[in-house]
PDB file of C-alpha atoms in Angstrom:
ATOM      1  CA  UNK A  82      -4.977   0.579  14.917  1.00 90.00           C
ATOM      2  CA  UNK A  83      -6.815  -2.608  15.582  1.00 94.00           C
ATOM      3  CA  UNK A  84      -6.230  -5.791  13.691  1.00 95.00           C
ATOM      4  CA  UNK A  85      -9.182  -6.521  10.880  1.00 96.00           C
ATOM      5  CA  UNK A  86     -11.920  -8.766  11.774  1.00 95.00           C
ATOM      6  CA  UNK A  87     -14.803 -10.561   9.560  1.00 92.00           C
ATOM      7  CA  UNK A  88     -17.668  -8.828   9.410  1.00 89.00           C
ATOM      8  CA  UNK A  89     -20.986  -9.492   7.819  1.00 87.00           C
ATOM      9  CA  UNK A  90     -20.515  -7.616   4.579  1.00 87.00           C
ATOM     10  CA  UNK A  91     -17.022  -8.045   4.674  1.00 93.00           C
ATOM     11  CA  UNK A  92     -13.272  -6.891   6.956  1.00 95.00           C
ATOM     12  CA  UNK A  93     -13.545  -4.037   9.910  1.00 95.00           C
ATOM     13  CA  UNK A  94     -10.519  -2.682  11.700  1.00 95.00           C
ATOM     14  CA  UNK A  95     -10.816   0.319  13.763  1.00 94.00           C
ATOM     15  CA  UNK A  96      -8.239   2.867  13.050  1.00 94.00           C
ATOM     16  CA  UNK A  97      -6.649   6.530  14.358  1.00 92.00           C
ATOM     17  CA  UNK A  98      -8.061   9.505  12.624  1.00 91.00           C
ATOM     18  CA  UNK A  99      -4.519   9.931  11.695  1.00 91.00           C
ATOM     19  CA  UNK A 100      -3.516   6.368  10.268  1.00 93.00           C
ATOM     20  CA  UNK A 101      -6.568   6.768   8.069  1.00 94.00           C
ATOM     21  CA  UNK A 102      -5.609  10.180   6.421  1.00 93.00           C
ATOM     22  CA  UNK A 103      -1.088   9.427   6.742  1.00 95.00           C
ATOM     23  CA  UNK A 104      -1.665   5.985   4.702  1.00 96.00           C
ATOM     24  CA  UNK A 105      -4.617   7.593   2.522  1.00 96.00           C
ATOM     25  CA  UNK A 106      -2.587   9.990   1.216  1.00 96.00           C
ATOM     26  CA  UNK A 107       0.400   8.244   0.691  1.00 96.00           C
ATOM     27  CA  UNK A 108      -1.258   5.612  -1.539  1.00 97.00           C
ATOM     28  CA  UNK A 109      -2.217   8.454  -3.671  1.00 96.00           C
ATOM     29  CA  UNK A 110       1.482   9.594  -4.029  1.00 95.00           C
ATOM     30  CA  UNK A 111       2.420   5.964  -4.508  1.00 96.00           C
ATOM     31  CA  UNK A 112      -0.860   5.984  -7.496  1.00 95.00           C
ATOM     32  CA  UNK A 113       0.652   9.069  -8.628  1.00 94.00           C
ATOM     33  CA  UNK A 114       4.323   8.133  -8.638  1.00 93.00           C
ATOM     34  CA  UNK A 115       3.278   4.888 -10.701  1.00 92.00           C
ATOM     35  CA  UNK A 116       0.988   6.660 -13.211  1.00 91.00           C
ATOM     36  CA  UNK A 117       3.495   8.854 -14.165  1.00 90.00           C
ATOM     37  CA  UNK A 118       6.902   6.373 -13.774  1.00 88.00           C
ATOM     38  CA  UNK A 119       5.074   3.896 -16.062  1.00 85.00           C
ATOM     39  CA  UNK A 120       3.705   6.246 -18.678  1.00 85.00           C
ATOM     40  CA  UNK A 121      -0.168   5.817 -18.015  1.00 86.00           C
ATOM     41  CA  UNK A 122      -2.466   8.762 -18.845  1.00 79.00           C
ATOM     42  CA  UNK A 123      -3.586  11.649 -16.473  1.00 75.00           C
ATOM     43  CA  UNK A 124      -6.904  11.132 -14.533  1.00 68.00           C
ATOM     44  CA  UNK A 125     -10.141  12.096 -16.469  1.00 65.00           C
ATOM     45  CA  UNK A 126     -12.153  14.119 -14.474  1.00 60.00           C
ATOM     46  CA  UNK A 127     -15.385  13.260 -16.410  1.00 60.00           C
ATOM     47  CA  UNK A 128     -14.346   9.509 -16.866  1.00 52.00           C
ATOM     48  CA  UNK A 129     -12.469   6.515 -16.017  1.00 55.00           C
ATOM     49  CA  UNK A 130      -9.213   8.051 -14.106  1.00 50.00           C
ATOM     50  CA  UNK A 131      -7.286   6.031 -15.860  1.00 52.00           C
ATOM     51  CA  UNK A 132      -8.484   5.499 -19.326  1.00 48.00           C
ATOM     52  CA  UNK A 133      -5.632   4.355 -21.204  1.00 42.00           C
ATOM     53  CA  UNK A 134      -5.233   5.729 -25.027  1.00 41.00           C
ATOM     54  CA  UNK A 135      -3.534   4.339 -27.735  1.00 35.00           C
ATOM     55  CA  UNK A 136      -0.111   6.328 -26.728  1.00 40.00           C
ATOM     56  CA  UNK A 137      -0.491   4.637 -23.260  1.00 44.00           C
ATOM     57  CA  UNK A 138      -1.278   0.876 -24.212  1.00 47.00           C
ATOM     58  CA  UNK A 139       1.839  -1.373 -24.727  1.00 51.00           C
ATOM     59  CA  UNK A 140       4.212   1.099 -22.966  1.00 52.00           C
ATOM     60  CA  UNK A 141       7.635  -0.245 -22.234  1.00 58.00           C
ATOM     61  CA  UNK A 142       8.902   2.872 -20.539  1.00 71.00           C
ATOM     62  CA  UNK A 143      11.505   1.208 -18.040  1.00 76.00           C
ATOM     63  CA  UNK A 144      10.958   3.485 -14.429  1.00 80.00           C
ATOM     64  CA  UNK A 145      13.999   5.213 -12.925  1.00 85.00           C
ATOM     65  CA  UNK A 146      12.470   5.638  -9.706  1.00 89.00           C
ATOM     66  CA  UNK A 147      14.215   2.547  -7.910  1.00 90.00           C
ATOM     67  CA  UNK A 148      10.372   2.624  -5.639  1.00 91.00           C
ATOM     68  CA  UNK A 149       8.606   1.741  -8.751  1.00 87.00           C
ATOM     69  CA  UNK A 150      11.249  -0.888 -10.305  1.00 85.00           C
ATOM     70  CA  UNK A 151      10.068  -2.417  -6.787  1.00 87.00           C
ATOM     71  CA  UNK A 152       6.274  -2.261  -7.987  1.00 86.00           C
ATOM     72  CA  UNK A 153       7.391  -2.721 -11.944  1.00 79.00           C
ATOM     73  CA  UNK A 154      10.447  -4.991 -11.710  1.00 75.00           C
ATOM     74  CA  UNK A 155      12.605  -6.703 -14.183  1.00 70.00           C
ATOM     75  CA  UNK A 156      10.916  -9.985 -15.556  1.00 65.00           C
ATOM     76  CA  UNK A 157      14.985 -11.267 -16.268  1.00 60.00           C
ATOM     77  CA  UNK A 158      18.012  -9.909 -14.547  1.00 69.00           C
ATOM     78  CA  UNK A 159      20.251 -11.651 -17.361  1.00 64.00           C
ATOM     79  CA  UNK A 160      18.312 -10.915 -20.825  1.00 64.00           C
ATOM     80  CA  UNK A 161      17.278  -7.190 -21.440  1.00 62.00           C
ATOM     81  CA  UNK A 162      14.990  -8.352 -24.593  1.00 72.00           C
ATOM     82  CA  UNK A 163      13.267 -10.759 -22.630  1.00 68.00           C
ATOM     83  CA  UNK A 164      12.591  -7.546 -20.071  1.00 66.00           C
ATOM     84  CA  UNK A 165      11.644  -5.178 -22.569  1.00 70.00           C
ATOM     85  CA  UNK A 166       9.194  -7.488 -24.109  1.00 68.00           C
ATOM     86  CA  UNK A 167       7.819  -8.319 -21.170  1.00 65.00           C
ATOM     87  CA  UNK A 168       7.228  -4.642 -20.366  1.00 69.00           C
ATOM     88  CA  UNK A 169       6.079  -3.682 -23.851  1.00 71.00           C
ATOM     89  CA  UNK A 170       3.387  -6.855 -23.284  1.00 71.00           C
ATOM     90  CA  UNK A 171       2.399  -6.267 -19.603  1.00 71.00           C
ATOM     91  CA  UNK A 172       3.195  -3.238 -17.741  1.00 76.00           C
ATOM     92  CA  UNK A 173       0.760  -0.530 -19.433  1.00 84.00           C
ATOM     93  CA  UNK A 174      -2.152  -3.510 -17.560  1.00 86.00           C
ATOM     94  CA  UNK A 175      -0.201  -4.256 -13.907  1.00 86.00           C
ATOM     95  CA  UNK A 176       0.232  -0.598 -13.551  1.00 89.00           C
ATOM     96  CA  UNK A 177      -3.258   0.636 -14.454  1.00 92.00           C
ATOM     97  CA  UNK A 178      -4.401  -2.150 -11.905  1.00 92.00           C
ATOM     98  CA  UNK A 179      -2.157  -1.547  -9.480  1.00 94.00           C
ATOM     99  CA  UNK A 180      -2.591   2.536  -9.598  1.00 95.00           C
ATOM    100  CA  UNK A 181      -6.515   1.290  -9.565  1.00 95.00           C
ATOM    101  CA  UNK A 182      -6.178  -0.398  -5.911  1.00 96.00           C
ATOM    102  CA  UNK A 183      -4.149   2.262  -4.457  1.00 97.00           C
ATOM    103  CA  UNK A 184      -6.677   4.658  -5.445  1.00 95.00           C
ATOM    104  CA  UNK A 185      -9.781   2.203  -4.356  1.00 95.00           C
ATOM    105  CA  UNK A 186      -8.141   1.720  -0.581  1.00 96.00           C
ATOM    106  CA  UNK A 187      -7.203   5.816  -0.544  1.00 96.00           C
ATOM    107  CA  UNK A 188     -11.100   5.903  -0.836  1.00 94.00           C
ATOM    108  CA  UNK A 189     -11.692   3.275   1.142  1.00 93.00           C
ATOM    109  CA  UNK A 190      -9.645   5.452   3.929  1.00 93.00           C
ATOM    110  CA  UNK A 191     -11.205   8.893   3.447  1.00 88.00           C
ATOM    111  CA  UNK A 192     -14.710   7.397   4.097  1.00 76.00           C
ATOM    112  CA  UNK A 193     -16.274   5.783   1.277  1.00 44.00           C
ATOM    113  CA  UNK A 194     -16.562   2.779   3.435  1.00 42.00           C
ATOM    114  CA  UNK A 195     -15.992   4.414   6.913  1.00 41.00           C
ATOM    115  CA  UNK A 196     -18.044   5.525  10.114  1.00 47.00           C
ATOM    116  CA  UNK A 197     -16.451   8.422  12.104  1.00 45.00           C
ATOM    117  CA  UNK A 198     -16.673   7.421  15.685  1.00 46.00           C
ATOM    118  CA  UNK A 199     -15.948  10.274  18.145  1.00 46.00           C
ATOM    119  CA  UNK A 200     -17.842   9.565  21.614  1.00 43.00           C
ATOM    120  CA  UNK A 201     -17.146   5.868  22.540  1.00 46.00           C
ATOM    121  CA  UNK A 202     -16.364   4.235  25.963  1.00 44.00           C
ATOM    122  CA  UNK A 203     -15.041   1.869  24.864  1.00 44.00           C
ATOM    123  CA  UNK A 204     -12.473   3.585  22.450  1.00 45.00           C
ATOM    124  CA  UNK A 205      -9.084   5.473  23.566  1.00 48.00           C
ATOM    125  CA  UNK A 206      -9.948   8.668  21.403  1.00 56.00           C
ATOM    126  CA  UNK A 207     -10.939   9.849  18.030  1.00 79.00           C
ATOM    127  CA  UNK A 208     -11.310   6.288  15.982  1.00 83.00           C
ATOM    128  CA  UNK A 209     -12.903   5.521  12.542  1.00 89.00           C
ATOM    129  CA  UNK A 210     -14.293   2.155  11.654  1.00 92.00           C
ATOM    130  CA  UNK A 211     -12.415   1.358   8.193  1.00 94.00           C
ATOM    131  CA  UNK A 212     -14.818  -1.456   6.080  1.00 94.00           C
ATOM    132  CA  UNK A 213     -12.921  -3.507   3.446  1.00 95.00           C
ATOM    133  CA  UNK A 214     -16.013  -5.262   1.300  1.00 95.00           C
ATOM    134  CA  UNK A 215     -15.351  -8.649   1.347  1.00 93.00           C
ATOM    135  CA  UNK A 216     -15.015  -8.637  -2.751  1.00 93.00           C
ATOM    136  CA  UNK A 217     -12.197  -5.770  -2.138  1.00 95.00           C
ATOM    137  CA  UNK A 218     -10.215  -7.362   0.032  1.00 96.00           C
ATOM    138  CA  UNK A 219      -7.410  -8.865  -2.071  1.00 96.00           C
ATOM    139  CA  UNK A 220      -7.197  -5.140  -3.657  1.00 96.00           C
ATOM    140  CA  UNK A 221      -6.851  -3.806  -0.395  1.00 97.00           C
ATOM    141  CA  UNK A 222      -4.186  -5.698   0.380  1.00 97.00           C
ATOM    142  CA  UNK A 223      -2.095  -6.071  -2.476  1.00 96.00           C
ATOM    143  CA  UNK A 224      -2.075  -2.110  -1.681  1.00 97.00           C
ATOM    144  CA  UNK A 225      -1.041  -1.940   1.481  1.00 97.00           C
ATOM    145  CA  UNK A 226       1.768  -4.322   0.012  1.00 96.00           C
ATOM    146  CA  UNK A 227       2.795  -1.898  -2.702  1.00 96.00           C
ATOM    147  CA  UNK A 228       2.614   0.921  -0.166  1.00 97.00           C
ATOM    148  CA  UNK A 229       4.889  -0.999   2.275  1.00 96.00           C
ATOM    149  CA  UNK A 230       7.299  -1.975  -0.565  1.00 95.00           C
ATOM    150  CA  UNK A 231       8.066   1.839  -1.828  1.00 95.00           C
ATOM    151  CA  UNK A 232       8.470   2.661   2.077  1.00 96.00           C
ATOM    152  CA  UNK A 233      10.526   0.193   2.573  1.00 95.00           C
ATOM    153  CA  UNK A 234      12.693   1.038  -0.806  1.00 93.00           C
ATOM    154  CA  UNK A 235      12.924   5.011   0.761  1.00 93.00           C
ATOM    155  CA  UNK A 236      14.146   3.755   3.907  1.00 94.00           C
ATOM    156  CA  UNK A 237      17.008   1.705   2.205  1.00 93.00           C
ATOM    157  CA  UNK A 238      15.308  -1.731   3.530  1.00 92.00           C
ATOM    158  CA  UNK A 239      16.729  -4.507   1.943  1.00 90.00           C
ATOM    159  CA  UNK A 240      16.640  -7.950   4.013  1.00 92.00           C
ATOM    160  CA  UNK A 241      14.562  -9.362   6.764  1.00 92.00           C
ATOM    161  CA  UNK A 242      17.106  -8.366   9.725  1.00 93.00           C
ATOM    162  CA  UNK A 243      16.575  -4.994   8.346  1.00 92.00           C
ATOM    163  CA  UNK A 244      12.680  -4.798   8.131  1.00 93.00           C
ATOM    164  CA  UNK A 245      12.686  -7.165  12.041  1.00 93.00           C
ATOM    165  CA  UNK A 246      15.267  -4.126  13.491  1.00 91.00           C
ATOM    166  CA  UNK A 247      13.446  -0.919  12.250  1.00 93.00           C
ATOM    167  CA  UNK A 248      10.096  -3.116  13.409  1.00 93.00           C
ATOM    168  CA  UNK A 249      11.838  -3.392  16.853  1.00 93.00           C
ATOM    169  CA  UNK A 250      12.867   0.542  16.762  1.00 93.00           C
ATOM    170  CA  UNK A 251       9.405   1.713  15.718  1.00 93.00           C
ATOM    171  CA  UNK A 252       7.530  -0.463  18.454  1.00 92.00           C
ATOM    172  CA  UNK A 253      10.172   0.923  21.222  1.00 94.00           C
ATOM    173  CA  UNK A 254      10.526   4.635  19.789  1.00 92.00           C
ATOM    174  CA  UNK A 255      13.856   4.775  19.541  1.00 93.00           C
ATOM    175  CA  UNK A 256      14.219   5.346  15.736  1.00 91.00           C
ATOM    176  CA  UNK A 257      17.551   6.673  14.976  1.00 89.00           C
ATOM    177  CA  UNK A 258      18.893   8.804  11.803  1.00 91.00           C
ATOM    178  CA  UNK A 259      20.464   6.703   8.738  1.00 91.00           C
ATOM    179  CA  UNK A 260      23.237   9.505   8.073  1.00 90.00           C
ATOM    180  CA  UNK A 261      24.230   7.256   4.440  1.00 89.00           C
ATOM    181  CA  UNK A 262      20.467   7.798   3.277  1.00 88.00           C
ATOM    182  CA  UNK A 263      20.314  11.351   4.606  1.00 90.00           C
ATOM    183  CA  UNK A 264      17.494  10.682   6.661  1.00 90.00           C
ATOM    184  CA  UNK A 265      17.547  12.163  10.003  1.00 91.00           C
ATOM    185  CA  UNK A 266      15.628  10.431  13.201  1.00 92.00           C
ATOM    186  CA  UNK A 267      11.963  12.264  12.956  1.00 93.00           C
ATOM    187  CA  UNK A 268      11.579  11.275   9.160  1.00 93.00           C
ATOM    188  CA  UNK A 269      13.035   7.913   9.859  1.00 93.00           C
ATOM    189  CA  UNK A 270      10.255   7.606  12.755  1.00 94.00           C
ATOM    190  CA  UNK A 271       7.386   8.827  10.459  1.00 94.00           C
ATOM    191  CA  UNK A 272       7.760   6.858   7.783  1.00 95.00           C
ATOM    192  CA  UNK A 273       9.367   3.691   9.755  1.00 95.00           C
ATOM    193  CA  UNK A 274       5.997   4.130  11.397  1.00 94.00           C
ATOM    194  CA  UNK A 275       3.829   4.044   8.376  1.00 95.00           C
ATOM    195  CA  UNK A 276       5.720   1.202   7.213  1.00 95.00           C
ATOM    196  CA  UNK A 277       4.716  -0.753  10.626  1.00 95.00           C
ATOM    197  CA  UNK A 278       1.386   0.052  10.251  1.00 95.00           C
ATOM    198  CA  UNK A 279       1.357  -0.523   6.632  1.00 96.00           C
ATOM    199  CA  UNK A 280       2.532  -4.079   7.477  1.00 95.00           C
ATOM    200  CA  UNK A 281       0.415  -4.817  10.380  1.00 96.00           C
ATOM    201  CA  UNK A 282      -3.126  -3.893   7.861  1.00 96.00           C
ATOM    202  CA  UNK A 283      -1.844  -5.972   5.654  1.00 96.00           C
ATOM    203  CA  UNK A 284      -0.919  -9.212   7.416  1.00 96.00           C
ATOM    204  CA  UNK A 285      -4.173  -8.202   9.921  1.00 96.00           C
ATOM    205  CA  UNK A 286      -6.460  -8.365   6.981  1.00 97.00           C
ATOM    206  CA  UNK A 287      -4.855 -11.321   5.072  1.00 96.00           C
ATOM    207  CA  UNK A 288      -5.216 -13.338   8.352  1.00 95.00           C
ATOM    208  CA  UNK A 289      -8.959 -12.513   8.601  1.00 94.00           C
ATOM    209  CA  UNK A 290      -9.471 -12.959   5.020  1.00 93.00           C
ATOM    210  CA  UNK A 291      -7.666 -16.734   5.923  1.00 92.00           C
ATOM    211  CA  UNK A 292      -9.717 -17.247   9.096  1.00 89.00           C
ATOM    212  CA  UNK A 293     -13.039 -16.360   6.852  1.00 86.00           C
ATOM    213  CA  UNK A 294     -12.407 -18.532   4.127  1.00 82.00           C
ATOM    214  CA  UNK A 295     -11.684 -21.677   6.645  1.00 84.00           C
ATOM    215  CA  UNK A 296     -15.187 -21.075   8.384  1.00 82.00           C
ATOM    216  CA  UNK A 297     -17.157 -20.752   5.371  1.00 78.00           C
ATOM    217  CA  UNK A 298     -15.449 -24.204   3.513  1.00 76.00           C
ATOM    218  CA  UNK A 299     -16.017 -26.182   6.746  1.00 74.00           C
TER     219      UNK A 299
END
């Protein structure tokens, strides 16, 4: 996975034929997890995928997944009312845009916006050219966030040390089991590996997205 770069019509990063399908189809299980944790309606196959009815607008379902408390959390840890009416007023609209982005950079991934490459010299393999459009961008990353954040819940990361040392495992491959979560050493290494690529899209493409708006204000 290369870091993103600005490109004329927007943010390029090459990517493994395999990082493009792992992280596409996990931010349709995170869409899918979120639809149905915060109450929002089943796709439409003839419409809007997420259409919201009158049964689905002003929702204050409270999620039990801990992942999507993560994605949906409390607005006060001291004063239920306050976080019910908050729910009741706002989650029904940060879900349905959240579930939205997921299921824009899932798209994004499986080649609305990408070029298969498969005979390069000058790349190690079979690569695909991911495009973010530059009016995208902030969608795209606020999904890789929510992606990295529901990892990072299932893998019981809860402080910086914690994210830094399963960083450090993941880059040297020596990922070991978490026997209090359950989790034994090849699923820690799959998904402590999605969660390092996860992160490095997401800072990658917030940095270019930085670097891009400095040159064009100059």
């Amino acid at each position: 996975m290369s870091p993103f770069v600005a490109g004329p019509d927007g943010y390029e990063a090459w990517w493994e034929e395999a990082e493009r399908r792992v992280l596409a189809s996990i931010a349709r299980e995170v869409a899918a997890m979120l639809r149905d944790q915060a109450g929002l309606p089943e796709p439409d196959p003839d419409g809007d995928a997420l259409a919201a009815d009158t049964q689905s607008t002003g929702t204050e379902r409270v999620p039990d997944d801990p992942a999507a408390r993560r994605l949906l959390p409390d607005a006060s840890r001291d004063d239920d009312a306050v976080s019910a009416e908050f729910r009741h007023l706002t989650q029904t609209d940060l879900a349905t845009a959240k579930v939205r982005g997921l299921e824009r950079f899932a798209d994004l991934l499986d080649g609305g916006e990408a070029d298969d490459v498969e005979d390069d010299d000058d790349l190690d393999g079979d690569r695909a050219l991911v495009a973010v459009p530059r009016d995208e961008a902030r969608v795209v990353a606020a999904a890789l966030t929510d992606v990295r954040l529901v990892v990072a819940q299932r893998l019981g990361l809860e402080t910086d040390d914690e994210v830094e040392t399963l960083h450090d495992e993941v880059l040297a491959d020596v990922v070991a089991e978490d026997p209090e979560l359950g989790l034994d050493a090849e699923v820690r290494r799959y998904w402590g590996g999605v969660f390092v690529a996860a992160g490095f899209a997401q800072e990658s493409l917030v940095s270019a997205m930085l670097d891009d708006h400095r040159a064009r204000h100059r």
